[in-house]
mmCIF file of C-alpha atoms in Angstrom:
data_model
loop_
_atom_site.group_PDB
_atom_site.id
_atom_site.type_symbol
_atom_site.label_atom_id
_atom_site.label_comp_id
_atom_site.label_asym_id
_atom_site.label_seq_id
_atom_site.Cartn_x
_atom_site.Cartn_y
_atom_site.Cartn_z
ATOM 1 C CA UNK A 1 159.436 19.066 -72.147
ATOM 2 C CA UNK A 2 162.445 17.871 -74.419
ATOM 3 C CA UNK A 3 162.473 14.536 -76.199
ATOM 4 C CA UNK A 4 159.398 12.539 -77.647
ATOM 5 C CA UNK A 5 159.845 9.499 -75.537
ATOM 6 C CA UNK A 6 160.993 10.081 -71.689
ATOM 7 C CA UNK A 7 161.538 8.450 -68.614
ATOM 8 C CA UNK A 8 161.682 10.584 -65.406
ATOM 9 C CA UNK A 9 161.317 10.841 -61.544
ATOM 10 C CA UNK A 10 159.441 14.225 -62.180
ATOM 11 C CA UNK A 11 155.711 14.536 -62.691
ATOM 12 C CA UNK A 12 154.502 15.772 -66.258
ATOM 13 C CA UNK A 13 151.918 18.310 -67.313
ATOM 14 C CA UNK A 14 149.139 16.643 -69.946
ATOM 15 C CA UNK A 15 148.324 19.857 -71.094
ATOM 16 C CA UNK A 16 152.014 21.039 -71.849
ATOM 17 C CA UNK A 17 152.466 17.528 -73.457
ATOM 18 C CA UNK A 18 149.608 17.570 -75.695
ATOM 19 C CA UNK A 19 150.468 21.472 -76.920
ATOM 20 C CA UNK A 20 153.785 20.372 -77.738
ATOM 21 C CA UNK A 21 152.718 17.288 -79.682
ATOM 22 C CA UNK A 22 150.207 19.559 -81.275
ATOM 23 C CA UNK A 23 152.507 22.968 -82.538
ATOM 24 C CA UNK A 24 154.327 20.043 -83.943
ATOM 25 C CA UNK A 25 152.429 20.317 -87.379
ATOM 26 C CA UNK A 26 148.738 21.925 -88.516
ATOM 27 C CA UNK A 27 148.219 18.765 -90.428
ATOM 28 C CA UNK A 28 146.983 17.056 -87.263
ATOM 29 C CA UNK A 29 143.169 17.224 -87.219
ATOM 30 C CA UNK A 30 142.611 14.926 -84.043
ATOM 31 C CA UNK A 31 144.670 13.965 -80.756
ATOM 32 C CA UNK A 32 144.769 10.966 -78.653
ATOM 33 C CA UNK A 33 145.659 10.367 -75.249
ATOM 34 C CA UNK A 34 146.363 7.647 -72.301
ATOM 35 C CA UNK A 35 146.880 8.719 -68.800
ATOM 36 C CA UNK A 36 148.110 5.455 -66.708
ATOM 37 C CA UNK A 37 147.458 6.439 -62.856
ATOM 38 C CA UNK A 38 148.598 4.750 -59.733
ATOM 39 C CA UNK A 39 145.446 3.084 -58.552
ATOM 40 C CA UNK A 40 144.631 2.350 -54.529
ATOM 41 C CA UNK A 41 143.368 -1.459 -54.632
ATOM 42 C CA UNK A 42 144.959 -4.186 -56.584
ATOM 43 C CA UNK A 43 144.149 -7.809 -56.241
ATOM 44 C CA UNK A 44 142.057 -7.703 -53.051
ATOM 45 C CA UNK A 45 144.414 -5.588 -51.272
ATOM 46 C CA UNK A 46 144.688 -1.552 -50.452
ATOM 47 C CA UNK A 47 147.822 0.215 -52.601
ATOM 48 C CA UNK A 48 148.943 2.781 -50.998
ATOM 49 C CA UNK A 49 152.157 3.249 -53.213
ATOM 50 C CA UNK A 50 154.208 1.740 -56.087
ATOM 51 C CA UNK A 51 157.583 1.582 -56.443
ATOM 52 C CA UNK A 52 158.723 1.870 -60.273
ATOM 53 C CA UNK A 53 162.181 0.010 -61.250
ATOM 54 C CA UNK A 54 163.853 0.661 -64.803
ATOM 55 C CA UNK A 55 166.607 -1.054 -66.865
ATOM 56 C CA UNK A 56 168.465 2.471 -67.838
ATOM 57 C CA UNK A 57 169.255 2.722 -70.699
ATOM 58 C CA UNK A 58 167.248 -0.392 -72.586
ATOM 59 C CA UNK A 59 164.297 0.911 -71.203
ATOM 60 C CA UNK A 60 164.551 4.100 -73.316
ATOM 61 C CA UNK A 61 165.772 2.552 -76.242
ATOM 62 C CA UNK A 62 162.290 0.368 -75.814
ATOM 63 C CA UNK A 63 160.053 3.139 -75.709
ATOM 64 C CA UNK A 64 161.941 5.115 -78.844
ATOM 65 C CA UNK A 65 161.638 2.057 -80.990
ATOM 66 C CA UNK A 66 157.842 1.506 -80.343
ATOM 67 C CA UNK A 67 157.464 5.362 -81.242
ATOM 68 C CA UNK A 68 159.122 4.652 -84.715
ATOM 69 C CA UNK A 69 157.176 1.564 -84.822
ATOM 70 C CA UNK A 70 154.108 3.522 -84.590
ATOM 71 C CA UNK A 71 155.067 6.047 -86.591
ATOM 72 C CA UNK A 72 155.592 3.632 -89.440
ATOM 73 C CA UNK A 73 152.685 1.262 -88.942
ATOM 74 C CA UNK A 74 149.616 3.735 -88.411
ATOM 75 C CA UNK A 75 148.550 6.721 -90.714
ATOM 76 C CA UNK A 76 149.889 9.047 -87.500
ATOM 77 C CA UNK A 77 152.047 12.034 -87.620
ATOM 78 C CA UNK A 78 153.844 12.628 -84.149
ATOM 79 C CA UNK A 79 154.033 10.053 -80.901
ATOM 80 C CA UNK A 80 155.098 11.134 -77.558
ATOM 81 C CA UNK A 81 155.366 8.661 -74.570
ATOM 82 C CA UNK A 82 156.338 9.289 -71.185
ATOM 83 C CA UNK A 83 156.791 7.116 -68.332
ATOM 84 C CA UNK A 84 157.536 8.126 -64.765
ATOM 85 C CA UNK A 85 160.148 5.755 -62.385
ATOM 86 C CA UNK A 86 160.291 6.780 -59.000
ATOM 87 C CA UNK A 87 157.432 6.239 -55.918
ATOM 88 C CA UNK A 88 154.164 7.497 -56.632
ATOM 89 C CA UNK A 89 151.224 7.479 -54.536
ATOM 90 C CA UNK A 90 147.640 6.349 -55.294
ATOM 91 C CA UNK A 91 145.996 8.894 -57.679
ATOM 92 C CA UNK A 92 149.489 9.761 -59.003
ATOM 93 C CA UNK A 93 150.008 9.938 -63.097
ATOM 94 C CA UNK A 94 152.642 7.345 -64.348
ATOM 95 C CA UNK A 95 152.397 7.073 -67.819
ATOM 96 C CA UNK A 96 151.610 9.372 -71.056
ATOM 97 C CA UNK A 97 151.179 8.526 -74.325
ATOM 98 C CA UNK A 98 149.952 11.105 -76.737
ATOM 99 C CA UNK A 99 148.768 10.577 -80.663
ATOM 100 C CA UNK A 100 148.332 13.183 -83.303
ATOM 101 C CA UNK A 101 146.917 12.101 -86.339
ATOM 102 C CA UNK A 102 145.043 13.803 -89.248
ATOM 103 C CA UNK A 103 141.842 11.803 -88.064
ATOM 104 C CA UNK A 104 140.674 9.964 -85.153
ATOM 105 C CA UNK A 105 140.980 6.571 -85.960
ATOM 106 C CA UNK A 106 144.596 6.078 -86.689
ATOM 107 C CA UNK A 107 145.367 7.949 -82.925
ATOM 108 C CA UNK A 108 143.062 5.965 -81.358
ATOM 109 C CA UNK A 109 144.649 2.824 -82.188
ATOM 110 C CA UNK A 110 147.833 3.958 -82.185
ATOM 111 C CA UNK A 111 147.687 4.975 -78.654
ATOM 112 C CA UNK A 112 146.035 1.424 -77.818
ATOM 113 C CA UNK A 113 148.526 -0.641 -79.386
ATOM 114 C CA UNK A 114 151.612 1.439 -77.957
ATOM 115 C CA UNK A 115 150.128 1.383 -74.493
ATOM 116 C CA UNK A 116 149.231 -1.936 -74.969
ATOM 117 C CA UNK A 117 153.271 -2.626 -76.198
ATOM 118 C CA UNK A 118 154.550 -1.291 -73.516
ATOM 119 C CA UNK A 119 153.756 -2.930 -70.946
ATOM 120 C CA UNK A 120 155.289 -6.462 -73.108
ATOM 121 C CA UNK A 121 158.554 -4.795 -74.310
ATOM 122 C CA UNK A 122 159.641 -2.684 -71.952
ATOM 123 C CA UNK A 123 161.793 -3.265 -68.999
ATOM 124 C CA UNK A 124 160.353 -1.599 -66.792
ATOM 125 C CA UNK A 125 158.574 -3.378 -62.898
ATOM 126 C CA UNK A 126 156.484 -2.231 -60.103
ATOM 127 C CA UNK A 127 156.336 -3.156 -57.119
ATOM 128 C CA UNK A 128 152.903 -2.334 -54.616
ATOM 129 C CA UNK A 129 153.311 -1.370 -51.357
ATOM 130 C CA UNK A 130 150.164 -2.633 -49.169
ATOM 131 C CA UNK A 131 149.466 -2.883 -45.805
ATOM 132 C CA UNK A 132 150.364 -6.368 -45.502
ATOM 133 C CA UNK A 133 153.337 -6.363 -47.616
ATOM 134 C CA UNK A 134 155.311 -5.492 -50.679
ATOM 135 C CA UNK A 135 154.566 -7.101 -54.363
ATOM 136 C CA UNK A 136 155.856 -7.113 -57.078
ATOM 137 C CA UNK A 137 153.607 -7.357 -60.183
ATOM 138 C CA UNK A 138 154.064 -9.864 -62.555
ATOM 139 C CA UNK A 139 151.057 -9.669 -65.081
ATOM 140 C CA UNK A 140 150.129 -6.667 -67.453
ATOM 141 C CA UNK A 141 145.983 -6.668 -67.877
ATOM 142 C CA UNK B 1 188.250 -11.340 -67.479
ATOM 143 C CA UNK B 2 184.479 -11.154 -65.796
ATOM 144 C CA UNK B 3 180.819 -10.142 -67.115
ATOM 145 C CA UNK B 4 178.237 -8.232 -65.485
ATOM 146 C CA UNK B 5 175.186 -9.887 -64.539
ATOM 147 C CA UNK B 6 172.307 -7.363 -63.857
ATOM 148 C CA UNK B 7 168.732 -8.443 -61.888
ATOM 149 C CA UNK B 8 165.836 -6.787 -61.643
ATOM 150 C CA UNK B 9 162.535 -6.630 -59.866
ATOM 151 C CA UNK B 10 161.396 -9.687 -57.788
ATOM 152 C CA UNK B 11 164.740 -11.677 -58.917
ATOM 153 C CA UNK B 12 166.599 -8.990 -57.580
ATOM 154 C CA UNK B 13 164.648 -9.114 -54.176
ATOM 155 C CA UNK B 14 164.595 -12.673 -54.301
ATOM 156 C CA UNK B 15 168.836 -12.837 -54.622
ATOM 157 C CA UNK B 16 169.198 -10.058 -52.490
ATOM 158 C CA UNK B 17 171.401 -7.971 -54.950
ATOM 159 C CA UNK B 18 171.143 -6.371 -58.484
ATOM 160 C CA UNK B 19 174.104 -6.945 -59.719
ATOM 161 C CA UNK B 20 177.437 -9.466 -59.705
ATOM 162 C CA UNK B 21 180.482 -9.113 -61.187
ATOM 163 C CA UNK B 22 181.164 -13.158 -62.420
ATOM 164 C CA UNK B 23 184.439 -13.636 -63.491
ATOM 165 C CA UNK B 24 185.161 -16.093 -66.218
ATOM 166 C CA UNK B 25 188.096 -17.959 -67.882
ATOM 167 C CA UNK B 26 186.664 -18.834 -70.717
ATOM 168 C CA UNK B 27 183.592 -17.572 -73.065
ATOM 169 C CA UNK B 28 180.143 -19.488 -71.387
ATOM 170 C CA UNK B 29 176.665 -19.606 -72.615
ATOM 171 C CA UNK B 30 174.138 -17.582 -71.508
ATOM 172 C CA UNK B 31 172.394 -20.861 -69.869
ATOM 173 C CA UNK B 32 175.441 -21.563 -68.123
ATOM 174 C CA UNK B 33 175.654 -17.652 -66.701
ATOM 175 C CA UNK B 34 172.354 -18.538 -65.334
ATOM 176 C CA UNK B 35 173.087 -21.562 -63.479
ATOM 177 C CA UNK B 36 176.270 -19.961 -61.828
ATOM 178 C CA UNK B 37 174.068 -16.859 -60.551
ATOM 179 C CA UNK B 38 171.759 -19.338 -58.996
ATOM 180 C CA UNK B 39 168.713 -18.386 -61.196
ATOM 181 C CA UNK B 40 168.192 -21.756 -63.221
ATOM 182 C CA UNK B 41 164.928 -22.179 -61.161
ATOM 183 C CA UNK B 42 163.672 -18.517 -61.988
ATOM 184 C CA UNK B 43 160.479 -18.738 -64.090
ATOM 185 C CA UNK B 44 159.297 -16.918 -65.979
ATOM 186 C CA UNK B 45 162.599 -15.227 -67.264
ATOM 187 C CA UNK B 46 163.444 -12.480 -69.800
ATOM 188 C CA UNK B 47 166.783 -12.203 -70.457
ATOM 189 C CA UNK B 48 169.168 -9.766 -72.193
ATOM 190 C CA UNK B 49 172.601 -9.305 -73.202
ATOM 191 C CA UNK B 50 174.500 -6.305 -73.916
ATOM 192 C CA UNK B 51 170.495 -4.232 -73.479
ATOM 193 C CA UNK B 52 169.222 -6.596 -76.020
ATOM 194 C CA UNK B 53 166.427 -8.747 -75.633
ATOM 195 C CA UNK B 54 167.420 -12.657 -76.408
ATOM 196 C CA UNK B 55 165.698 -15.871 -75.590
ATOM 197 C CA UNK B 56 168.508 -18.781 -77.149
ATOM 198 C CA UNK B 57 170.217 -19.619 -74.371
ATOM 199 C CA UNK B 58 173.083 -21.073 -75.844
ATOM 200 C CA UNK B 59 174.453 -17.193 -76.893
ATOM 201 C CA UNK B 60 177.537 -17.386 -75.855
ATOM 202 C CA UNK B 61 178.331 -14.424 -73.381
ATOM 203 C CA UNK B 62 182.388 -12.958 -73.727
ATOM 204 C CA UNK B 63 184.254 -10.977 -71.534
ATOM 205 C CA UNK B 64 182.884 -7.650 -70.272
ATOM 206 C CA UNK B 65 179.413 -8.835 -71.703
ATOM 207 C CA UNK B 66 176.048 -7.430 -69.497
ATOM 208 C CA UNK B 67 174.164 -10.066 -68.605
ATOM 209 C CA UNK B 68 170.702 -9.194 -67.806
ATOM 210 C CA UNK B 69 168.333 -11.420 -65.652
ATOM 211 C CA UNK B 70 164.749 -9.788 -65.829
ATOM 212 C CA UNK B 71 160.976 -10.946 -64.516
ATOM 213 C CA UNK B 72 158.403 -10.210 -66.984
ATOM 214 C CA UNK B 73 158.006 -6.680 -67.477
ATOM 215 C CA UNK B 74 155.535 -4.185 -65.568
ATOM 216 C CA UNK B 75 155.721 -1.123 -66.722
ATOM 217 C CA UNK B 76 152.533 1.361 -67.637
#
């Protein structure tokens, strides 16, 4: 819990994250989410781990000036985000972002085009761990 | 006087360290910080100085100026 936009070691709770964003006002009418998970195959190969690297501090900053991006481009009324840097295994969350809007539409692309910014803006790198070797990714799909 | 150069991800692996305190005499351009930290044949590169994002190369970097040296990012 705390801040709207967070980067930790320490797992999160969807459902604690979405009841915050919701007591947050009764004017929201619709809520929308994006749970990023740690998949097990990438590019041929079996995953069994990724390895999460941050720029502290810019990295943050990042993720707090897409929220108020958001929050003044799309009809939306609150924005959480929540990104995870430590080891996580396959299956494991990594990222959250959450949307409340009065209706559906404005979340729903809100949620897209935040998820889809933060992968280009914000320094943040993983790295798989496979059987045959370590990589680091360079795209975002 | 020196600036701090930070790396990250695969540049870091690839120059074994994530950070290098490069003393200067004189301010230098960003292009110039790159060449002396051996990265002029990183591509593609993201760079930063002081935690914000810049791509003209010919900022000019002073003393006690971060320097960072970044692959594309990753994150999500």
């Amino acid at each position: 819990m705390g801040s709207r936009v967070r980067i930790q070691e320490e797992d999160f709770s969807i459902q604690t994250e979405v009841e915050a964003l919701r007591s947050c006002s009764k004017r929201i009418g619709g809520i929308a989410t994006f749970l990023g998970c740690a998949r097990d195959f990438s590019e041929g190969r079996d995953v069994s781990s990724i390895s999460f690297e941050q720029y502290a501090g810019m990295a943050e900053a990042a993720l707090q000036a897409l929220r108020e991006e958001a929050l003044a481009q799309f009809d939306i009324i609150e924005a959480s985000i929540i990104h995870r840097v430590t080891r996580v295994h396959a299956g494991d969350q990594i990222v959250l972002i959450i949307v409340g809007a009065e209706h559906r539409g404005p979340a729903f692309d809100a949620c897209r085009w935040l998820i889809d910014e933060l992968k280009k803006r914000v320094p943040i790198w993983k790295k798989e761990i496979t059987p045959e070797g370590d990589t680091w990714v360079t795209e975002h799909p | 006087m020196t600036i701090r150069v930070l790396f990250f991800g695969m540049i870091a692996a690839k120059l074994g360290r994530h950070e290098w305190l490069l003393p200067i005499s004189h301010e230098i351009t960003l292009a110039e910080v790159i060449e002396q930290v051996g990265c002029s044949e990183c591509k593609p590169l993201l760079l930063a100085v002081n935690q914000q994002q810049v791509k003209d190369r010919t900022t000019i970097i002073r003393a006690n100026d971060e320097v960072a040296i970044m692959p594309p990012f990753a994150g999500g």
